[in-house]
Amino acid sequence: MKTKDFFRKIFSVRLWVNLAAMLLVIVLLCLGVKMAIDIYTHHGEVITVPDVRRKSFADAEHILLANNLAVVVSDTGYVKTLSPDCILEQSPEPGSGVKSGRVVYVVINSSHSPMLTIPDIIDNCSYREARAKLIAMGFRVGPTEYIPGEKEWVYGLKSKGVMLHTGQKVSVNDIIVIQVGDGMRDMEDSVIYAEPEDYFGEYGDSLVSPDTQGGDIYSVPETEGDVDEFEVVTGPE
């Protein structure tokens, strides 16, 4: 190709029109993508999250939906002084700026207190270990009740005057009383005494025979050379 023909094609109107059309298509495509992303992400749109705490779930849901926000229950809690189904916490926090369609997670108040399971500590561990385990699990431990038994050993658990057992469900608000041995022997316990084999009298002869049942046998010491002197008296017929 001659130099003259090359420059003629380079500066031809048709070539520059095609290049300009291609550039325009690229620019329009970029603008279209940007607008689509802005519409999808709600660019520049800010919604202030309303405060729905201490409101019922129905009221909170109505308020959030009116502000183009969704609501999802994430967890439950328990506050005795508040009514059931009341909003305890929310995320995002009130006053936060979010986009429409954002999900607000709420924690609602339960209708009853949480229940905890009694662990296997009855007649299975010491007082110190049992108390530490109950407190770590969230139980409320009250004054200790001492009963006759081995010192510092756990013999039982009580709540509201009722004996508890392993695996039983108890409210976190109930006070647990631990029954612990005081180290003193129970007066009702029976005492077994070992019986000696022989009892010896004044002269060394056996006075009590261990083989005798129903009574004791006493042997009278005999003196060598002594003669029993007695008369047989016959009574009247």
PDB file of C-alpha atoms in Angstrom:
ATOM      1  CA  MET A   1       0.000   0.000   0.000  1.00  0.00           C
ATOM      2  CA  LYS A   2       1.249   3.417  -0.943  1.00  0.00           C
ATOM      3  CA  THR A   3       1.695   6.130   1.633  1.00  0.00           C
ATOM      4  CA  LYS A   4      -0.842   8.280  -0.070  1.00  0.00           C
ATOM      5  CA  ASP A   5      -3.528   5.568   0.085  1.00  0.00           C
ATOM      6  CA  PHE A   6      -2.727   4.919   3.777  1.00  0.00           C
ATOM      7  CA  PHE A   7      -3.229   8.513   4.853  1.00  0.00           C
ATOM      8  CA  ARG A   8      -6.340   8.758   2.736  1.00  0.00           C
ATOM      9  CA  LYS A   9      -7.950   5.863   4.605  1.00  0.00           C
ATOM     10  CA  ILE A  10      -6.791   7.157   7.957  1.00  0.00           C
ATOM     11  CA  PHE A  11      -8.433  10.521   7.419  1.00  0.00           C
ATOM     12  CA  SER A  12     -11.549   9.186   5.763  1.00  0.00           C
ATOM     13  CA  VAL A  13     -14.844  10.338   7.206  1.00  0.00           C
ATOM     14  CA  ARG A  14     -16.298   6.853   7.280  1.00  0.00           C
ATOM     15  CA  LEU A  15     -13.567   5.550   9.617  1.00  0.00           C
ATOM     16  CA  TRP A  16     -13.992   8.369  12.122  1.00  0.00           C
ATOM     17  CA  VAL A  17     -17.756   8.006  12.074  1.00  0.00           C
ATOM     18  CA  ASN A  18     -17.411   4.320  12.930  1.00  0.00           C
ATOM     19  CA  LEU A  19     -14.957   5.069  15.740  1.00  0.00           C
ATOM     20  CA  ALA A  20     -17.251   7.748  17.152  1.00  0.00           C
ATOM     21  CA  ALA A  21     -20.212   5.354  17.011  1.00  0.00           C
ATOM     22  CA  MET A  22     -18.237   2.677  18.854  1.00  0.00           C
ATOM     23  CA  LEU A  23     -17.149   5.159  21.495  1.00  0.00           C
ATOM     24  CA  LEU A  24     -20.737   6.343  21.935  1.00  0.00           C
ATOM     25  CA  VAL A  25     -21.956   2.775  22.394  1.00  0.00           C
ATOM     26  CA  ILE A  26     -19.309   2.153  25.068  1.00  0.00           C
ATOM     27  CA  VAL A  27     -20.218   5.344  26.917  1.00  0.00           C
ATOM     28  CA  LEU A  28     -23.926   4.544  26.806  1.00  0.00           C
ATOM     29  CA  LEU A  29     -23.255   1.006  27.992  1.00  0.00           C
ATOM     30  CA  CYS A  30     -21.230   2.258  30.978  1.00  0.00           C
ATOM     31  CA  LEU A  31     -23.910   4.791  31.882  1.00  0.00           C
ATOM     32  CA  GLY A  32     -26.586   2.128  31.655  1.00  0.00           C
ATOM     33  CA  VAL A  33     -24.675  -0.246  33.936  1.00  0.00           C
ATOM     34  CA  LYS A  34     -24.072   2.511  36.480  1.00  0.00           C
ATOM     35  CA  MET A  35     -27.738   3.510  36.501  1.00  0.00           C
ATOM     36  CA  ALA A  36     -28.796  -0.115  36.928  1.00  0.00           C
ATOM     37  CA  ILE A  37     -26.408  -0.560  39.860  1.00  0.00           C
ATOM     38  CA  ASP A  38     -27.641   2.641  41.495  1.00  0.00           C
ATOM     39  CA  ILE A  39     -31.232   1.529  41.117  1.00  0.00           C
ATOM     40  CA  TYR A  40     -30.466  -1.943  42.489  1.00  0.00           C
ATOM     41  CA  THR A  41     -28.439  -0.703  45.466  1.00  0.00           C
ATOM     42  CA  HIS A  42     -30.643   2.362  46.102  1.00  0.00           C
ATOM     43  CA  HIS A  43     -27.651   4.620  45.769  1.00  0.00           C
ATOM     44  CA  GLY A  44     -28.050   7.908  47.587  1.00  0.00           C
ATOM     45  CA  GLU A  45     -31.180   6.713  49.422  1.00  0.00           C
ATOM     46  CA  VAL A  46     -31.039   6.881  53.235  1.00  0.00           C
ATOM     47  CA  ILE A  47     -33.800   5.749  55.609  1.00  0.00           C
ATOM     48  CA  THR A  48     -33.544   6.426  59.317  1.00  0.00           C
ATOM     49  CA  VAL A  49     -34.300   3.329  61.358  1.00  0.00           C
ATOM     50  CA  PRO A  50     -37.179   4.062  63.759  1.00  0.00           C
ATOM     51  CA  ASP A  51     -37.058   3.083  67.433  1.00  0.00           C
ATOM     52  CA  VAL A  52     -39.385   0.121  67.978  1.00  0.00           C
ATOM     53  CA  ARG A  53     -38.065  -0.989  71.375  1.00  0.00           C
ATOM     54  CA  ARG A  54     -40.647  -1.541  74.136  1.00  0.00           C
ATOM     55  CA  LYS A  55     -43.347  -1.836  71.467  1.00  0.00           C
ATOM     56  CA  SER A  56     -45.340  -4.954  70.666  1.00  0.00           C
ATOM     57  CA  PHE A  57     -44.145  -7.015  67.734  1.00  0.00           C
ATOM     58  CA  ALA A  58     -47.281  -6.196  65.713  1.00  0.00           C
ATOM     59  CA  ASP A  59     -46.783  -2.453  66.159  1.00  0.00           C
ATOM     60  CA  ALA A  60     -43.061  -2.698  65.420  1.00  0.00           C
ATOM     61  CA  GLU A  61     -43.700  -4.662  62.244  1.00  0.00           C
ATOM     62  CA  HIS A  62     -46.262  -2.119  61.056  1.00  0.00           C
ATOM     63  CA  ILE A  63     -43.854   0.795  61.661  1.00  0.00           C
ATOM     64  CA  LEU A  64     -40.917  -0.870  59.928  1.00  0.00           C
ATOM     65  CA  LEU A  65     -42.925  -1.956  56.894  1.00  0.00           C
ATOM     66  CA  ALA A  66     -44.233   1.594  56.544  1.00  0.00           C
ATOM     67  CA  ASN A  67     -40.607   2.731  56.254  1.00  0.00           C
ATOM     68  CA  ASN A  68     -39.800   0.110  53.570  1.00  0.00           C
ATOM     69  CA  LEU A  69     -37.895  -2.005  56.094  1.00  0.00           C
ATOM     70  CA  ALA A  70     -38.254  -5.720  56.809  1.00  0.00           C
ATOM     71  CA  VAL A  71     -38.340  -7.274  60.296  1.00  0.00           C
ATOM     72  CA  VAL A  72     -37.054 -10.673  61.464  1.00  0.00           C
ATOM     73  CA  VAL A  73     -37.106 -12.139  65.009  1.00  0.00           C
ATOM     74  CA  SER A  74     -33.546 -13.218  65.800  1.00  0.00           C
ATOM     75  CA  ASP A  75     -33.912 -14.316  69.428  1.00  0.00           C
ATOM     76  CA  THR A  76     -36.050 -14.218  72.559  1.00  0.00           C
ATOM     77  CA  GLY A  77     -35.311 -12.948  76.049  1.00  0.00           C
ATOM     78  CA  TYR A  78     -37.150 -12.504  79.304  1.00  0.00           C
ATOM     79  CA  VAL A  79     -37.815  -9.372  81.346  1.00  0.00           C
ATOM     80  CA  LYS A  80     -40.340  -9.920  84.122  1.00  0.00           C
ATOM     81  CA  THR A  81     -41.564  -6.325  84.188  1.00  0.00           C
ATOM     82  CA  LEU A  82     -42.353  -6.174  80.455  1.00  0.00           C
ATOM     83  CA  SER A  83     -45.282  -7.693  78.626  1.00  0.00           C
ATOM     84  CA  PRO A  84     -44.818 -10.767  76.431  1.00  0.00           C
ATOM     85  CA  ASP A  85     -44.091 -10.198  72.725  1.00  0.00           C
ATOM     86  CA  CYS A  86     -42.434  -6.867  73.531  1.00  0.00           C
ATOM     87  CA  ILE A  87     -39.359  -5.764  71.554  1.00  0.00           C
ATOM     88  CA  LEU A  88     -36.286  -5.858  73.817  1.00  0.00           C
ATOM     89  CA  GLU A  89     -33.509  -5.075  71.324  1.00  0.00           C
ATOM     90  CA  GLN A  90     -33.122  -4.220  67.659  1.00  0.00           C
ATOM     91  CA  SER A  91     -30.337  -4.178  65.099  1.00  0.00           C
ATOM     92  CA  PRO A  92     -29.475  -1.792  63.409  1.00  0.00           C
ATOM     93  CA  GLU A  93     -29.765   0.659  66.278  1.00  0.00           C
ATOM     94  CA  PRO A  94     -32.462   3.368  66.192  1.00  0.00           C
ATOM     95  CA  GLY A  95     -31.387   6.409  64.177  1.00  0.00           C
ATOM     96  CA  SER A  96     -29.050   4.465  61.874  1.00  0.00           C
ATOM     97  CA  GLY A  97     -29.130   5.334  58.172  1.00  0.00           C
ATOM     98  CA  VAL A  98     -29.944   2.350  55.952  1.00  0.00           C
ATOM     99  CA  LYS A  99     -31.314   1.664  52.492  1.00  0.00           C
ATOM    100  CA  SER A 100     -34.878   0.585  51.820  1.00  0.00           C
ATOM    101  CA  GLY A 101     -35.497  -3.116  52.104  1.00  0.00           C
ATOM    102  CA  ARG A 102     -32.963  -3.492  54.922  1.00  0.00           C
ATOM    103  CA  VAL A 103     -33.810  -6.233  57.446  1.00  0.00           C
ATOM    104  CA  VAL A 104     -34.130  -5.113  61.075  1.00  0.00           C
ATOM    105  CA  TYR A 105     -33.457  -7.964  63.521  1.00  0.00           C
ATOM    106  CA  VAL A 106     -35.352  -7.805  66.814  1.00  0.00           C
ATOM    107  CA  VAL A 107     -35.294  -9.684  70.143  1.00  0.00           C
ATOM    108  CA  ILE A 108     -38.743 -10.185  71.665  1.00  0.00           C
ATOM    109  CA  ASN A 109     -39.759 -10.823  75.275  1.00  0.00           C
ATOM    110  CA  SER A 110     -40.792 -14.381  76.075  1.00  0.00           C
ATOM    111  CA  SER A 111     -44.050 -15.196  77.836  1.00  0.00           C
ATOM    112  CA  HIS A 112     -42.255 -17.295  80.476  1.00  0.00           C
ATOM    113  CA  SER A 113     -38.857 -17.346  82.129  1.00  0.00           C
ATOM    114  CA  PRO A 114     -36.142 -19.571  80.627  1.00  0.00           C
ATOM    115  CA  MET A 115     -35.872 -23.087  82.038  1.00  0.00           C
ATOM    116  CA  LEU A 116     -32.623 -24.730  83.097  1.00  0.00           C
ATOM    117  CA  THR A 117     -31.894 -28.434  83.641  1.00  0.00           C
ATOM    118  CA  ILE A 118     -30.641 -29.684  87.018  1.00  0.00           C
ATOM    119  CA  PRO A 119     -27.160 -31.201  86.483  1.00  0.00           C
ATOM    120  CA  ASP A 120     -25.969 -34.480  87.968  1.00  0.00           C
ATOM    121  CA  ILE A 121     -24.612 -33.137  91.254  1.00  0.00           C
ATOM    122  CA  ILE A 122     -26.914 -34.736  93.841  1.00  0.00           C
ATOM    123  CA  ASP A 123     -24.902 -37.203  95.960  1.00  0.00           C
ATOM    124  CA  ASN A 124     -22.161 -36.896  93.364  1.00  0.00           C
ATOM    125  CA  CYS A 125     -19.895 -33.998  94.348  1.00  0.00           C
ATOM    126  CA  SER A 126     -18.841 -31.610  97.082  1.00  0.00           C
ATOM    127  CA  TYR A 127     -20.658 -28.432  98.095  1.00  0.00           C
ATOM    128  CA  ARG A 128     -18.052 -26.104  96.580  1.00  0.00           C
ATOM    129  CA  GLU A 129     -18.102 -27.893  93.220  1.00  0.00           C
ATOM    130  CA  ALA A 130     -21.922 -28.055  93.128  1.00  0.00           C
ATOM    131  CA  ARG A 131     -22.363 -24.367  93.988  1.00  0.00           C
ATOM    132  CA  ALA A 132     -19.840 -23.245  91.356  1.00  0.00           C
ATOM    133  CA  LYS A 133     -21.497 -25.388  88.687  1.00  0.00           C
ATOM    134  CA  LEU A 134     -25.010 -24.126  89.449  1.00  0.00           C
ATOM    135  CA  ILE A 135     -23.945 -20.470  89.396  1.00  0.00           C
ATOM    136  CA  ALA A 136     -22.037 -20.970  86.123  1.00  0.00           C
ATOM    137  CA  MET A 137     -25.180 -22.450  84.529  1.00  0.00           C
ATOM    138  CA  GLY A 138     -27.272 -19.435  85.573  1.00  0.00           C
ATOM    139  CA  PHE A 139     -29.115 -20.801  88.629  1.00  0.00           C
ATOM    140  CA  ARG A 140     -29.889 -18.604  91.654  1.00  0.00           C
ATOM    141  CA  VAL A 141     -28.363 -20.304  94.695  1.00  0.00           C
ATOM    142  CA  GLY A 142     -29.880 -19.484  98.080  1.00  0.00           C
ATOM    143  CA  PRO A 143     -28.802 -20.173 101.663  1.00  0.00           C
ATOM    144  CA  THR A 144     -27.287 -23.572 102.363  1.00  0.00           C
ATOM    145  CA  GLU A 145     -29.276 -26.131 104.374  1.00  0.00           C
ATOM    146  CA  TYR A 146     -27.178 -28.417 106.575  1.00  0.00           C
ATOM    147  CA  ILE A 147     -28.374 -31.922 107.361  1.00  0.00           C
ATOM    148  CA  PRO A 148     -26.748 -34.838 109.236  1.00  0.00           C
ATOM    149  CA  GLY A 149     -24.249 -36.540 106.976  1.00  0.00           C
ATOM    150  CA  GLU A 150     -20.742 -36.468 105.611  1.00  0.00           C
ATOM    151  CA  LYS A 151     -19.197 -33.021 105.880  1.00  0.00           C
ATOM    152  CA  GLU A 152     -19.458 -30.770 102.769  1.00  0.00           C
ATOM    153  CA  TRP A 153     -21.169 -33.493 100.717  1.00  0.00           C
ATOM    154  CA  VAL A 154     -24.244 -32.635  98.612  1.00  0.00           C
ATOM    155  CA  TYR A 155     -27.253 -34.799  99.520  1.00  0.00           C
ATOM    156  CA  GLY A 156     -30.063 -32.974  97.731  1.00  0.00           C
ATOM    157  CA  LEU A 157     -31.484 -29.835  96.099  1.00  0.00           C
ATOM    158  CA  LYS A 158     -34.683 -27.982  96.981  1.00  0.00           C
ATOM    159  CA  SER A 159     -36.732 -25.226  95.394  1.00  0.00           C
ATOM    160  CA  LYS A 160     -39.891 -23.719  96.888  1.00  0.00           C
ATOM    161  CA  GLY A 161     -39.836 -26.481  99.521  1.00  0.00           C
ATOM    162  CA  VAL A 162     -39.897 -29.283  96.919  1.00  0.00           C
ATOM    163  CA  MET A 163     -37.052 -31.744  96.424  1.00  0.00           C
ATOM    164  CA  LEU A 164     -35.479 -31.671  92.963  1.00  0.00           C
ATOM    165  CA  HIS A 165     -33.960 -34.470  90.921  1.00  0.00           C
ATOM    166  CA  THR A 166     -31.350 -34.681  88.176  1.00  0.00           C
ATOM    167  CA  GLY A 167     -32.654 -33.647  84.750  1.00  0.00           C
ATOM    168  CA  GLN A 168     -35.604 -31.668  86.107  1.00  0.00           C
ATOM    169  CA  LYS A 169     -36.446 -28.315  84.472  1.00  0.00           C
ATOM    170  CA  VAL A 170     -36.320 -25.322  86.810  1.00  0.00           C
ATOM    171  CA  SER A 171     -36.965 -21.640  86.106  1.00  0.00           C
ATOM    172  CA  VAL A 172     -33.968 -19.325  86.275  1.00  0.00           C
ATOM    173  CA  ASN A 173     -35.940 -17.182  88.731  1.00  0.00           C
ATOM    174  CA  ASP A 174     -36.352 -20.004  91.264  1.00  0.00           C
ATOM    175  CA  ILE A 175     -33.911 -20.095  94.187  1.00  0.00           C
ATOM    176  CA  ILE A 176     -32.031 -23.372  94.637  1.00  0.00           C
ATOM    177  CA  VAL A 177     -31.247 -24.572  98.180  1.00  0.00           C
ATOM    178  CA  ILE A 178     -28.362 -27.031  98.490  1.00  0.00           C
ATOM    179  CA  GLN A 179     -28.605 -29.673 101.213  1.00  0.00           C
ATOM    180  CA  VAL A 180     -25.115 -30.313 102.586  1.00  0.00           C
ATOM    181  CA  GLY A 181     -23.856 -32.711 105.238  1.00  0.00           C
ATOM    182  CA  ASP A 182     -22.793 -31.059 108.505  1.00  0.00           C
ATOM    183  CA  GLY A 183     -20.305 -33.750 109.505  1.00  0.00           C
ATOM    184  CA  MET A 184     -22.422 -34.918 112.462  1.00  0.00           C
ATOM    185  CA  ARG A 185     -23.720 -38.488 112.829  1.00  0.00           C
ATOM    186  CA  ASP A 186     -27.460 -38.908 112.701  1.00  0.00           C
ATOM    187  CA  MET A 187     -28.880 -39.860 116.102  1.00  0.00           C
ATOM    188  CA  GLU A 188     -31.203 -42.306 114.404  1.00  0.00           C
ATOM    189  CA  ASP A 189     -28.330 -44.305 113.000  1.00  0.00           C
ATOM    190  CA  SER A 190     -28.026 -47.743 114.600  1.00  0.00           C
ATOM    191  CA  VAL A 191     -24.892 -48.582 116.583  1.00  0.00           C
ATOM    192  CA  ILE A 192     -23.449 -52.108 116.440  1.00  0.00           C
ATOM    193  CA  TYR A 193     -21.336 -53.210 119.389  1.00  0.00           C
ATOM    194  CA  ALA A 194     -19.022 -56.199 119.133  1.00  0.00           C
ATOM    195  CA  GLU A 195     -19.640 -58.793 121.874  1.00  0.00           C
ATOM    196  CA  PRO A 196     -16.517 -60.063 123.675  1.00  0.00           C
ATOM    197  CA  GLU A 197     -15.855 -63.770 123.527  1.00  0.00           C
ATOM    198  CA  ASP A 198     -15.651 -64.380 127.306  1.00  0.00           C
ATOM    199  CA  TYR A 199     -16.386 -62.627 130.554  1.00  0.00           C
ATOM    200  CA  PHE A 200     -14.251 -63.671 133.497  1.00  0.00           C
ATOM    201  CA  GLY A 201     -15.316 -63.884 137.098  1.00  0.00           C
ATOM    202  CA  GLU A 202     -13.496 -63.315 140.343  1.00  0.00           C
ATOM    203  CA  TYR A 203     -11.778 -66.678 140.323  1.00  0.00           C
ATOM    204  CA  GLY A 204     -10.964 -66.850 136.668  1.00  0.00           C
ATOM    205  CA  ASP A 205     -13.834 -69.174 135.788  1.00  0.00           C
ATOM    206  CA  SER A 206     -16.131 -68.308 132.914  1.00  0.00           C
ATOM    207  CA  LEU A 207     -19.314 -66.647 134.070  1.00  0.00           C
ATOM    208  CA  VAL A 208     -20.917 -66.155 130.662  1.00  0.00           C
ATOM    209  CA  SER A 209     -20.757 -68.641 127.857  1.00  0.00           C
ATOM    210  CA  PRO A 210     -20.878 -67.104 124.369  1.00  0.00           C
ATOM    211  CA  ASP A 211     -22.675 -70.167 123.043  1.00  0.00           C
ATOM    212  CA  THR A 212     -25.570 -69.745 125.448  1.00  0.00           C
ATOM    213  CA  GLN A 213     -28.763 -68.259 123.998  1.00  0.00           C
ATOM    214  CA  GLY A 214     -31.678 -67.023 126.044  1.00  0.00           C
ATOM    215  CA  GLY A 215     -29.719 -66.623 129.297  1.00  0.00           C
ATOM    216  CA  ASP A 216     -26.366 -66.609 131.025  1.00  0.00           C
ATOM    217  CA  ILE A 217     -24.734 -69.611 132.747  1.00  0.00           C
ATOM    218  CA  TYR A 218     -22.844 -68.873 135.937  1.00  0.00           C
ATOM    219  CA  SER A 219     -20.424 -71.435 137.284  1.00  0.00           C
ATOM    220  CA  VAL A 220     -19.821 -71.590 141.044  1.00  0.00           C
ATOM    221  CA  PRO A 221     -16.197 -71.896 141.948  1.00  0.00           C
ATOM    222  CA  GLU A 222     -15.376 -75.179 143.660  1.00  0.00           C
ATOM    223  CA  THR A 223     -12.996 -75.431 146.606  1.00  0.00           C
ATOM    224  CA  GLU A 224     -10.975 -78.595 147.039  1.00  0.00           C
ATOM    225  CA  GLY A 225     -11.946 -80.552 150.220  1.00  0.00           C
ATOM    226  CA  ASP A 226     -15.183 -78.735 150.851  1.00  0.00           C
ATOM    227  CA  VAL A 227     -18.257 -80.831 151.538  1.00  0.00           C
ATOM    228  CA  ASP A 228     -21.693 -79.555 151.027  1.00  0.00           C
ATOM    229  CA  GLU A 229     -23.625 -79.913 154.280  1.00  0.00           C
ATOM    230  CA  PHE A 230     -27.361 -79.819 153.895  1.00  0.00           C
ATOM    231  CA  GLU A 231     -30.385 -81.779 154.991  1.00  0.00           C
ATOM    232  CA  VAL A 232     -33.319 -82.807 152.921  1.00  0.00           C
ATOM    233  CA  VAL A 233     -36.451 -81.497 154.557  1.00  0.00           C
ATOM    234  CA  THR A 234     -39.633 -83.271 153.684  1.00  0.00           C
ATOM    235  CA  GLY A 235     -42.707 -81.136 153.683  1.00  0.00           C
ATOM    236  CA  PRO A 236     -46.156 -82.222 154.673  1.00  0.00           C
ATOM    237  CA  GLU A 237     -47.962 -84.429 152.274  1.00  0.00           C
TER     238      GLU A 237
END
